[in-house]
XYZ file of C-alpha atoms in Angstrom:
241
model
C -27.279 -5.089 -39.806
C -31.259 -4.366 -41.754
C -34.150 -5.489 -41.247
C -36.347 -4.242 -43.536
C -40.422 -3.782 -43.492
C -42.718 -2.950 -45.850
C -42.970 0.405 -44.574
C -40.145 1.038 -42.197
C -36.391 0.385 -41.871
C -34.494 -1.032 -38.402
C -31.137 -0.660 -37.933
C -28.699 -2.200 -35.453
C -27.178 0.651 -33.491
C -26.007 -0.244 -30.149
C -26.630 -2.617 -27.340
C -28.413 -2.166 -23.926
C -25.438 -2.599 -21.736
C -26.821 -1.673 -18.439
C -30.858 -1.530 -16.584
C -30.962 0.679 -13.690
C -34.223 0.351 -11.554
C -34.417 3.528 -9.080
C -37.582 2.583 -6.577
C -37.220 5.853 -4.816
C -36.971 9.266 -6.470
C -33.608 10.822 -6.080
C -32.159 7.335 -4.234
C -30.095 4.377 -4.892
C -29.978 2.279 -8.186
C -31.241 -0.970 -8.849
C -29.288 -2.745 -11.321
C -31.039 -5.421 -12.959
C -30.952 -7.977 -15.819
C -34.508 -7.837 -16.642
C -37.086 -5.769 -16.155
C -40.754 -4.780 -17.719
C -40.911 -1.587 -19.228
C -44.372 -0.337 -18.982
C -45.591 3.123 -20.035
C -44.960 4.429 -16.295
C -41.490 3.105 -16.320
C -39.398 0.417 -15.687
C -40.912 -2.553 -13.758
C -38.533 -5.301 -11.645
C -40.916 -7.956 -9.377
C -42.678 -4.956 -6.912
C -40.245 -2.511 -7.773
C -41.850 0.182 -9.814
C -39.201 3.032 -11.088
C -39.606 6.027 -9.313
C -42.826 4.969 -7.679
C -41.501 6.284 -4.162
C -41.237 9.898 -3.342
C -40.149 12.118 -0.220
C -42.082 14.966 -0.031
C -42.338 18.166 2.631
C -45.855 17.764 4.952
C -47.541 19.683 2.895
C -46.799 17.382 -0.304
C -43.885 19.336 -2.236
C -41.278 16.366 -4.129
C -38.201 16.825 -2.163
C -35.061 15.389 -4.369
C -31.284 15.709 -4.485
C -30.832 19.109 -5.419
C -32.376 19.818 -1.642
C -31.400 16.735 -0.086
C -28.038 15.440 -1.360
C -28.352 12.735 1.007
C -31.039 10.677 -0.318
C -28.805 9.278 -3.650
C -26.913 7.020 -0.841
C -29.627 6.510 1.838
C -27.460 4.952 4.365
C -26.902 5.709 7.408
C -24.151 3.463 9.347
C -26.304 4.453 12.820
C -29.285 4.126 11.419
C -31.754 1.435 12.227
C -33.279 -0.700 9.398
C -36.229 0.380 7.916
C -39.076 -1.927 6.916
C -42.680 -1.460 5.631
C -45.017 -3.276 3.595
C -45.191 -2.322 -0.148
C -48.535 -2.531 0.034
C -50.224 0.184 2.187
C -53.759 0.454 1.194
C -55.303 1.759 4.922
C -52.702 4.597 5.204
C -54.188 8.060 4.272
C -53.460 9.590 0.706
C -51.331 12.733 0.331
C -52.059 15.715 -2.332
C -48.274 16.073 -3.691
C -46.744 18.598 -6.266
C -44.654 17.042 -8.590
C -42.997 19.311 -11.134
C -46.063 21.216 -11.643
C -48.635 17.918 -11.670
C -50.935 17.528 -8.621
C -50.963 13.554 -7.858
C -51.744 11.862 -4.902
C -49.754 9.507 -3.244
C -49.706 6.979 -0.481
C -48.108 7.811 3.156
C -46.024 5.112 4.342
C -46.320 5.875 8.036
C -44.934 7.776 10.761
C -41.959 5.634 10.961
C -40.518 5.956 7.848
C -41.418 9.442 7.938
C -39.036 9.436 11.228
C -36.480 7.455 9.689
C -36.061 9.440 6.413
C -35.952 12.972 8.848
C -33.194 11.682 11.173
C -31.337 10.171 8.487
C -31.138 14.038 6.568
C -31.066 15.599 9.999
C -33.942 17.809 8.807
C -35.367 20.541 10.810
C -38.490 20.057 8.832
C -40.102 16.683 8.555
C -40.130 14.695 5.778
C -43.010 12.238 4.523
C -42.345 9.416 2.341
C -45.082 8.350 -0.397
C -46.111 5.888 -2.813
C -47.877 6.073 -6.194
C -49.888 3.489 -7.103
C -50.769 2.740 -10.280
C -54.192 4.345 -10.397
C -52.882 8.009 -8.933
C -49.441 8.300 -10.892
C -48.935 10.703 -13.586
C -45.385 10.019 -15.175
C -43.182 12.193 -17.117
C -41.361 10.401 -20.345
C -38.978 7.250 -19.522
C -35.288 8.022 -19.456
C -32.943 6.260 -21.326
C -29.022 7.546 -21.513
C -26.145 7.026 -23.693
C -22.436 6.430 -22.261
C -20.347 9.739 -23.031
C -17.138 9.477 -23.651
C -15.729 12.495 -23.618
C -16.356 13.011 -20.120
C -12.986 12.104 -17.245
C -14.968 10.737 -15.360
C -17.945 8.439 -17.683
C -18.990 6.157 -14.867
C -19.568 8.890 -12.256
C -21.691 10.395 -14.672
C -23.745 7.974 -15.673
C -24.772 7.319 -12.190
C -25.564 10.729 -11.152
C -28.051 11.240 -13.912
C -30.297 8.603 -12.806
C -31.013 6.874 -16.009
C -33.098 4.368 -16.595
C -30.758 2.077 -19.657
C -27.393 2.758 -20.665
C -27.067 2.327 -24.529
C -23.515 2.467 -26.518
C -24.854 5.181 -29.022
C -27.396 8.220 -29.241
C -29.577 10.453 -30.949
C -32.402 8.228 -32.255
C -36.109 9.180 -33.185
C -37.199 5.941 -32.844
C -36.187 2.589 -30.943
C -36.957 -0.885 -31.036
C -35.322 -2.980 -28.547
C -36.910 -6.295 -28.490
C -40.731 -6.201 -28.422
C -40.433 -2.224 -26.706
C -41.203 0.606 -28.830
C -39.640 3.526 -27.917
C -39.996 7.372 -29.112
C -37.556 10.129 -28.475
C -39.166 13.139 -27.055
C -36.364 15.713 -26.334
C -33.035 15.784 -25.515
C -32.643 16.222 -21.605
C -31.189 19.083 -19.565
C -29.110 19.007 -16.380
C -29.586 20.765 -13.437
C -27.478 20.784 -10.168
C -28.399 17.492 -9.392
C -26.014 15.544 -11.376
C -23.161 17.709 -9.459
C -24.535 15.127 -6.406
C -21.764 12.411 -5.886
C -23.799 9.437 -5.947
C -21.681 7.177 -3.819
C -20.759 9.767 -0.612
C -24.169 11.850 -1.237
C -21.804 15.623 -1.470
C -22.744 18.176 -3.789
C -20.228 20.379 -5.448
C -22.471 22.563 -7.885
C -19.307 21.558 -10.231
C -19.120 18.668 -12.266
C -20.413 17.124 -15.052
C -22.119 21.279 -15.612
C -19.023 22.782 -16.524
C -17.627 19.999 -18.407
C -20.688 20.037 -20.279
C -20.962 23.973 -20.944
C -17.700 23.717 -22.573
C -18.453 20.742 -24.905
C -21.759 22.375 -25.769
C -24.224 22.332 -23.385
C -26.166 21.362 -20.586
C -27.620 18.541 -22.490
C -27.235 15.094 -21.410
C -29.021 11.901 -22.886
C -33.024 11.867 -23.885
C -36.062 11.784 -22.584
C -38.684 8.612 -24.342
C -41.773 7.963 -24.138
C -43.085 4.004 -24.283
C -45.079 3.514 -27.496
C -45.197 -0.295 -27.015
C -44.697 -2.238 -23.693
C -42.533 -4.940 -23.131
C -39.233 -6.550 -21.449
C -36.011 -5.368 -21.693
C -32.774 -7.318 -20.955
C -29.654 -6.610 -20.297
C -27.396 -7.441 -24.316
C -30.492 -6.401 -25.799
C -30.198 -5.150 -29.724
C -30.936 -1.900 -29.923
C -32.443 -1.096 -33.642
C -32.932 2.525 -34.861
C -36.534 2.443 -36.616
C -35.768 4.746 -40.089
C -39.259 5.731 -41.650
């Protein structure tokens, strides 16, 4: 279907089929109905997308390429592990975040025990939060299914995207009052080799797969031009200039 402006052109193009919410970098999914997309990422209740980091003590991002572990983050013999979201008397950490200096919030000694039993770390680990005021983000991620791959659903998951569409390759996105704009196409790294339900890495699969389609390249990287909620059976409408 059209829907035609005086100065632009939407078409229909796919669907939102899926909204994954991932509170801590490198961890677990979310999967949600609804959720705000803001221009630091997607938003569900006090659950801010990627807003929770593990870091080294002296504030390096630790993810799944070092720590395969974290994209399950449970541990049968492991305690639970509780703390407030809100943390505003604990001290502030300098962190390194591909390349960007920020500053984020320690969440105490105990998670930072929890989180360096769990890995069995001979280093200790520190887990942070950005607030609003310190975070610098990089470009939302939003990811297309791929059929050509054996195994779609596996892959999907281990790229950590934000919304799974039916269709790709847009410039420009409107899904209900959201704006979005395509900024590049994104490439994988060993990460997505991380199984996402057991947590083992096999420096393998979806890479080679993907070498021989073509390459490395994997869904796209979009930045918010206008704020809003997204929903789960969304219209997705490809804005033609």
């Amino acid at each position: 279907s059209l829907s035609l402006s005086w100065w632009y052109l939407e078409i229909r193009v796919g669907v939102v089929s899926q909204l994954l919410v991932h509170p801590l970098k490198s961890g677990k999914a979310l999967s949600v109905a609804l959720a705000e997309c803001l221009r630091t990422g997607l938003k569900f209740g006090e659950l801010q997308d990627r807003h929770w980091m593990v870091v080294t003590e002296d504030g390096h991002m630790v993810t799944g390429r070092q720590e395969p572990r974290l994209v399950s983050l449970n541990g049968p013999s492991m305690e639970e592990l509780k703390f407030p979201v809100k943390l505003s008397n604990n001290r502030v950490i300098d962190c390194r975040l591909f390349g960007e200096d920020i500053q984020g919030r320690d969440c105490g000694d105990a998670a930072s025990s929890w989180l360096t039993r769990y890995l069995n770390a001979e280093k200790t680990y520190r887990l942070v939060h950005f607030e609003p005021h310190m975070k610098a983000r990089k470009p939302c991620e939003t990811e297309p299914l791929f059929s050509k791959m054996s195994e779609p659903r596996r892959l999907i998951l281990s790229h950590k995207p934000n919304a799974v569409l039916f269709q790709d390759s847009w410039e420009e996105l409107q899904i209900g009052s959201v704006r979005l704009k395509r900024v590049m196409a994104c490439g994988r790294c060993i990460f997505t080799t991380v199984d996402p339900e057991t947590g083992i890495i096999t420096r393998k699969e979806p890479l080679e797969t993907l070498k021989r389609l073509s390459s490395p390249l994997f869904g796209q990287l979009l930045t918010v031009k206008k704020t809003g909620i997204l929903q789960v059976g969304d219209e997705v409408f490809q804005v033609v200039r």
